[in-house]
Coordinates of C-alpha atoms in Angstrom, one line a residue:
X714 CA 0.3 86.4 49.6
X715 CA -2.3 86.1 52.8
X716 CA -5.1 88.8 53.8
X717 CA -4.7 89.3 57.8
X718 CA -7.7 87.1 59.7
X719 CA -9.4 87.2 62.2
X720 CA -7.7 85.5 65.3
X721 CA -8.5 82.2 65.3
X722 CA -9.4 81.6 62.3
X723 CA -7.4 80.5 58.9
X724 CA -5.3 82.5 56.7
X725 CA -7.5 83.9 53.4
X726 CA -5.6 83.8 50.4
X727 CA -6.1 86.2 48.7
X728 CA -7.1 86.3 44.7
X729 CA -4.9 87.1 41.9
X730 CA -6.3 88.3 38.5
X731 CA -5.6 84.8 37.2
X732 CA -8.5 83.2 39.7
X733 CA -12.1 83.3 38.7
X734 CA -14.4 83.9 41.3
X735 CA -15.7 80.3 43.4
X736 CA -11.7 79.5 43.0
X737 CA -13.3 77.3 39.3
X738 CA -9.7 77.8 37.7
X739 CA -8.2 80.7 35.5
X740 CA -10.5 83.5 34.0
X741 CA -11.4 82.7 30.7
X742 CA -9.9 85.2 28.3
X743 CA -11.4 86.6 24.7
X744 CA -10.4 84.4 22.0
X745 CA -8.6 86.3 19.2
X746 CA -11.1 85.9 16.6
X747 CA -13.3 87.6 18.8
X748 CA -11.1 90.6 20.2
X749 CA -10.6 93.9 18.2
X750 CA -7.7 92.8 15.4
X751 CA -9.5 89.5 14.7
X752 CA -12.9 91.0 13.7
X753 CA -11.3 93.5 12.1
X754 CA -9.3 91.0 10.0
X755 CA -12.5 89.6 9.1
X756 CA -14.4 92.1 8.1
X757 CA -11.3 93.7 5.9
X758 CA -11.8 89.8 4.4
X759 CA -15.4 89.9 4.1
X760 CA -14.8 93.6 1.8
X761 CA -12.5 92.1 -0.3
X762 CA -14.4 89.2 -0.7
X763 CA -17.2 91.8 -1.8
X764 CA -14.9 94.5 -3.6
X765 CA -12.5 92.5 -5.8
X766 CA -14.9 91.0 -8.4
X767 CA -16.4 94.6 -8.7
X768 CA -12.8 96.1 -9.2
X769 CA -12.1 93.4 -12.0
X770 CA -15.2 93.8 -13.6
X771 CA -14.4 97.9 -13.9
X772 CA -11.3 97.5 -15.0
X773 CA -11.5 94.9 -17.6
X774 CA -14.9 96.8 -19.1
X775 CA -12.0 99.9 -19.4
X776 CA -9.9 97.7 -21.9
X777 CA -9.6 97.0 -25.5
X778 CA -10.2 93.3 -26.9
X779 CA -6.2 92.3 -26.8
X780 CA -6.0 94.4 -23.8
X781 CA -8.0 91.9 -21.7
X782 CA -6.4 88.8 -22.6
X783 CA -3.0 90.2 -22.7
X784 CA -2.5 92.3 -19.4
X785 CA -3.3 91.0 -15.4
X786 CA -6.9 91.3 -14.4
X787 CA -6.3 93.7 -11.9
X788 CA -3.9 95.6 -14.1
X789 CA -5.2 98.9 -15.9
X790 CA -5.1 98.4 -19.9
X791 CA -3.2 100.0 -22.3
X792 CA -5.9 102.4 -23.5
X793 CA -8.8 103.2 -21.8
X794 CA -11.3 101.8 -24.0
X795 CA -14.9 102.2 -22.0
X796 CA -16.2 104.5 -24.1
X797 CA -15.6 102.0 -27.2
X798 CA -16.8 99.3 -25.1
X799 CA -20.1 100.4 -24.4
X800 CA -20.9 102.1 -28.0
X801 CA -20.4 98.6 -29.4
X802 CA -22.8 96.7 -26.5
X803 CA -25.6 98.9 -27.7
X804 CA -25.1 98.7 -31.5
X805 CA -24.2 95.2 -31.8
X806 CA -27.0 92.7 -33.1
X807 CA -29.6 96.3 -33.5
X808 CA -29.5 97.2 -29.9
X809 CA -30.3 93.5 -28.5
X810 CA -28.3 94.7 -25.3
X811 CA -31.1 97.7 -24.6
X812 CA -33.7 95.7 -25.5
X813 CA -32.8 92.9 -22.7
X814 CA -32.0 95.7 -20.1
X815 CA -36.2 96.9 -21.1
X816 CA -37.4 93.4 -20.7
X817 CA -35.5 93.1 -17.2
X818 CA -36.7 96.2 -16.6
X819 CA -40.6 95.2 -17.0
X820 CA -39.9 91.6 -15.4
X821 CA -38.3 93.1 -12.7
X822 CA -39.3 96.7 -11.6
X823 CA -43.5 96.4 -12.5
X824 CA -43.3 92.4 -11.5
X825 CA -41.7 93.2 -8.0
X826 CA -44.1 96.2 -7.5
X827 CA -47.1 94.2 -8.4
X828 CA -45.3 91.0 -6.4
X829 CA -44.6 93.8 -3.0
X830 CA -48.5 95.4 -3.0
X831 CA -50.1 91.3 -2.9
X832 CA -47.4 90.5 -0.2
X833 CA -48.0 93.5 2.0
X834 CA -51.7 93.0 1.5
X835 CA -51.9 89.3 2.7
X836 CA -49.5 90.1 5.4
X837 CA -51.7 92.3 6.9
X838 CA -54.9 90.2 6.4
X839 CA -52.8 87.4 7.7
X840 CA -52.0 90.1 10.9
X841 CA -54.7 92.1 11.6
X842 CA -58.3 89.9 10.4
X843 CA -59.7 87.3 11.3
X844 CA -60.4 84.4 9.2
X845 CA -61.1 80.6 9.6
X846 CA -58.1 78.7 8.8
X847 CA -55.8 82.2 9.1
X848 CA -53.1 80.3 10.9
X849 CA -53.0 77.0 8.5
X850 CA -52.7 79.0 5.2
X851 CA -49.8 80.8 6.9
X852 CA -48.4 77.6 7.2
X853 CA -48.6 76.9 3.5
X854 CA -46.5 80.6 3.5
X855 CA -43.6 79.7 5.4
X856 CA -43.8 75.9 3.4
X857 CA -43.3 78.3 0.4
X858 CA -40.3 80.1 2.0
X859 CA -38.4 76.7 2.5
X860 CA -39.1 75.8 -1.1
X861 CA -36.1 77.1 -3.3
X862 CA -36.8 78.8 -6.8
X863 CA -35.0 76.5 -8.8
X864 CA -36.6 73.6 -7.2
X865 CA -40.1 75.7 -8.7
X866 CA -38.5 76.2 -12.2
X867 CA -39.7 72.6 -13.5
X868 CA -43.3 72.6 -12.6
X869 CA -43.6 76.0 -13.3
X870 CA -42.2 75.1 -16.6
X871 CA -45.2 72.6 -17.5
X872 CA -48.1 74.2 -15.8
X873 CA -47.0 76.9 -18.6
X874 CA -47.0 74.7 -21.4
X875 CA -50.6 73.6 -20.4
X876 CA -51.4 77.1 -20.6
X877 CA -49.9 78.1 -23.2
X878 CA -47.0 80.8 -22.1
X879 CA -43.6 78.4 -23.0
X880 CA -41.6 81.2 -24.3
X881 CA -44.2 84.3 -23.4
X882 CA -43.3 87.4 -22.0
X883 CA -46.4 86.1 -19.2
X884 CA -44.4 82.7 -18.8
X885 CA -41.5 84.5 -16.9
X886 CA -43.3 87.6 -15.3
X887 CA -46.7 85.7 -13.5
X888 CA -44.3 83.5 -11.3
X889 CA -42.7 86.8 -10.5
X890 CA -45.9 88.0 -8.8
X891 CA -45.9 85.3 -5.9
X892 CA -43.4 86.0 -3.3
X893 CA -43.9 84.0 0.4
X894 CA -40.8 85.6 2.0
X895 CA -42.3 89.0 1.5
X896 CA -46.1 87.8 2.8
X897 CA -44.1 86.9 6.0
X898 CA -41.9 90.0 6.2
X899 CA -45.2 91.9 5.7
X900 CA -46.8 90.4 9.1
X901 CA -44.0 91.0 10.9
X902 CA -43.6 94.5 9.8
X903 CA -47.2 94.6 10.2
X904 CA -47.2 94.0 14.0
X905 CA -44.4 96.2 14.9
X906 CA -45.4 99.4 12.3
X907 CA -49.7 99.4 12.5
X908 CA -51.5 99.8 16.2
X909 CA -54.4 98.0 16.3
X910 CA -55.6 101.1 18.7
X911 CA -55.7 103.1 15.0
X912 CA -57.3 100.4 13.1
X913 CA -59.9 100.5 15.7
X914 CA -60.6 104.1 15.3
X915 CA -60.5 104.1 12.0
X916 CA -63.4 101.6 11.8
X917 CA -65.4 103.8 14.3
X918 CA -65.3 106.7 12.2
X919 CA -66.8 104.2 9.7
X920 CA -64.2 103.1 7.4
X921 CA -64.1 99.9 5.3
X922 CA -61.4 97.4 5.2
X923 CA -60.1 98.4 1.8
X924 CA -60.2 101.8 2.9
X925 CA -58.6 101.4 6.1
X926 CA -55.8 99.3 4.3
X927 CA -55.0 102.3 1.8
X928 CA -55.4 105.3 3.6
X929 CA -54.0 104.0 7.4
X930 CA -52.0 101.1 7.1
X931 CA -49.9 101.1 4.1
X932 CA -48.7 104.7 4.6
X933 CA -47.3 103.2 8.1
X934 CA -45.8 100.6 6.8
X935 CA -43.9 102.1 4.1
X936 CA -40.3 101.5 5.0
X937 CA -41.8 97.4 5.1
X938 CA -42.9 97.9 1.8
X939 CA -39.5 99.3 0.7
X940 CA -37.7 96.6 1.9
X941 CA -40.4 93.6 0.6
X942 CA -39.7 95.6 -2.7
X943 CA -36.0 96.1 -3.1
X944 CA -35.6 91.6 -1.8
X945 CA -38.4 90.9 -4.8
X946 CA -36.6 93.1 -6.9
X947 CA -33.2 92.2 -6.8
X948 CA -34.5 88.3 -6.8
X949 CA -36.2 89.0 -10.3
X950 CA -33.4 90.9 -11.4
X951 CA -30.9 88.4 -10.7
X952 CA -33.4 85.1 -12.1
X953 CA -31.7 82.9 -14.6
X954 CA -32.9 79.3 -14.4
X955 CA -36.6 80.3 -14.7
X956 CA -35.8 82.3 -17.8
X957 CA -33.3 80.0 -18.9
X958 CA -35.7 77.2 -19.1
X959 CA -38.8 78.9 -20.1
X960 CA -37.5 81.3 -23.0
X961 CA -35.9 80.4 -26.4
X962 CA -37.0 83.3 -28.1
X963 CA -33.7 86.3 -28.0
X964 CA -36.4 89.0 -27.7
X965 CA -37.5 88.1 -24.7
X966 CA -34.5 87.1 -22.4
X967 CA -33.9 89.3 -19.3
X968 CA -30.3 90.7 -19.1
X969 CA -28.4 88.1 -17.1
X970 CA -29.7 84.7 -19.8
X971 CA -28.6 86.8 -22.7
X972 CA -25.2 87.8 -20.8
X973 CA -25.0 84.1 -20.5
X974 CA -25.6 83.4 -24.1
X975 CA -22.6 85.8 -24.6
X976 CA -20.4 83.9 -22.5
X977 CA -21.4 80.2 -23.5
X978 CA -21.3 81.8 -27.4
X979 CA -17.0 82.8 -26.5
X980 CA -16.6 79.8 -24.7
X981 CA -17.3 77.4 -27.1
X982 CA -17.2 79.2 -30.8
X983 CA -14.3 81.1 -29.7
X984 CA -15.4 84.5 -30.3
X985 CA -13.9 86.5 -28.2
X986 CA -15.5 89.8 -29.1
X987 CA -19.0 88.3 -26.9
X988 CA -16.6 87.7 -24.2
X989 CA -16.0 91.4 -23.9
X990 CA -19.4 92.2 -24.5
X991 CA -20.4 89.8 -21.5
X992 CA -17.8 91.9 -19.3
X993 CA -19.5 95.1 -20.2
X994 CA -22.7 94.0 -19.9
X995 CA -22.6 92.5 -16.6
X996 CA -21.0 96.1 -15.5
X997 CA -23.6 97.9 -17.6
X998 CA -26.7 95.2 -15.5
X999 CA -24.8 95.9 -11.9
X1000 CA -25.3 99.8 -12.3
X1001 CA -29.6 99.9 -11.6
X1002 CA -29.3 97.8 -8.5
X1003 CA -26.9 100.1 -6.8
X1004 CA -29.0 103.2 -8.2
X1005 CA -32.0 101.3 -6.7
X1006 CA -30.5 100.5 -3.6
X1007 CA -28.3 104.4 -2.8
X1008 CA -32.2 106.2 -3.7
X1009 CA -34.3 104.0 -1.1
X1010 CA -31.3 103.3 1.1
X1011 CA -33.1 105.6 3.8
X1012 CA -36.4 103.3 4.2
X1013 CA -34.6 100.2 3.5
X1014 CA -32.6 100.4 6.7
X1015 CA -35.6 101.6 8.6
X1016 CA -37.2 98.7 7.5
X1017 CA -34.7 96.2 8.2
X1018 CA -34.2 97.3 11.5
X1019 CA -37.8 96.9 12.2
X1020 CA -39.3 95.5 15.9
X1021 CA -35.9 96.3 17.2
X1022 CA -36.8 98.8 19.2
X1023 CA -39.9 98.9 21.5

């Protein structure tokens, strides 16, 4: 099919939908990974992915002992034997169930708070002041960022026998207070949440750097401070190796090593009792994170979605 020219001149074709512009060939189309159904598809996998241990861990807390070994996974038990379930976590071996939820609770929710008020500060030194060397010791920062914690676990282990903590309630929680992810998230969140126009002000009116730090900046950066808080805490939470290789003593293991000791104890003694008990526990040891998370869900997404927007 020809477009009427000009006399004279050549016929135009003219172009069809399946002609890119420049006549380079046919238009490239979306592939379908990419169109609607595809990411769809993906993200339905990504939920179940997510969703599926969390359904089998609910319903296999509900059942009894012969229950669990006896029926599917994802198949409701005979009787619904929660309440059972967790009256026996917390009375067996005196209440060493509650007592491991306390110590997680100290390691984790005063360690992270501590951990999130020394990152935020050094993030905004690291931002806002002026120091020789600022930009070099950042570098150290980020070096610590690369570093993984179980790579840390070994050393850590024998600068604490120098010192004395091996299997110390200060063994597990001082490594706790150093986090270098959260020094960097708190420059960035430092740039895009504090003016330097109000810093400036502030000093006018004669205000000291610790002053100006309390009462200006870290109100201001609060949904930063959130987030720093909810990444240290859930890291803490979740620790095993560090406890695992620092702690002998029962007293003093965090949830998730003496969940562990549970397991190992039905695995290989075949009791199958600690099996169940490691079931409800983990169930019982998911419940504070998603508390945590639904209460400061409103300044953790503020806080993620930081810089975003100018």
């Amino acid at each position: 099919m020809t477009r009427v020219a000009p006399a004279g001149t050549d016929p135009v074709p003219e172009r069809t939908d399946r002609t890119r512009p420049g006549g380079r060939g046919p238009a490239n189309r979306p592939s379908l990974l990419l169109s609607r159904a595809g990411v769809t598809a993906m993200l339905g996998l990504a939920a179940l992915y997510t969703l599926l241990p969390m359904l089998w861990l609910v319903l296999s807390s509900t059942k009894s002992r012969q229950d669990l070994f006896a029926t599917n996974g994802f198949a409701p038990g005979k009787d619904f034997a929660l309440a059972d379930n967790l009256s026996y976590l917390f009375e067996v071996d005196n209440g060493i169930f509650l007592r491991w939820l306390l110590n997680t609770v100290l390691y984790a929710g005063v360690g992270s708070l501590l951990a999130t008020v020394f990152s935020v500060a050094a993030g905004y030194a690291f931002d806002k002041l002026n120091f020789p060397g600022k930009e070099k010791l950042f570098s150290f920062v980020l070096l610590g960022v690369m570093v993984p914690g179980t790579a840390m676990a070994i050393p850590l282990y024998l600068i604490a026998a120098e010192a004395g903590l091996v299997n110390t309630f200060w063994g597990v929680f001082i490594p706790g207070l150093v986090f270098p992810f959260g020094v960097y998230l708190a420059r960035v969140f430092s740039a895009s949440y504090i003016p330097n126009e109000v810093l400036e002000a502030a000093r006018v009116d004669g205000a000291g750097e610790f002053r100006t730090f309390c009462r200006i900046a870290l109100p201001m950066i609060a949904p930063g401070f959130v987030t720093i808080f909810l990444f240290q805490f859930t890291q803490i939470w979740n620790s095993f190796f560090l406890p695992l290789v620092m702690l002998s003593d029962k007293d003093l293991f965090p949830v998730n090593l003496g969940l562990y000791v549970w397991y190992s104890s039905a695995l290989s003694q075949g009791h199958p009792q600690d099996y169940l008990l490691a079931i409800v526990g983990s169930l019982v040891s998911v419940i504070p994170l998603v508390v945590l998370f639904l209460m400061l869900q409103r300044f953790w997404k503020s806080g993620m979605t930081a810089g975003a927007v100018k």
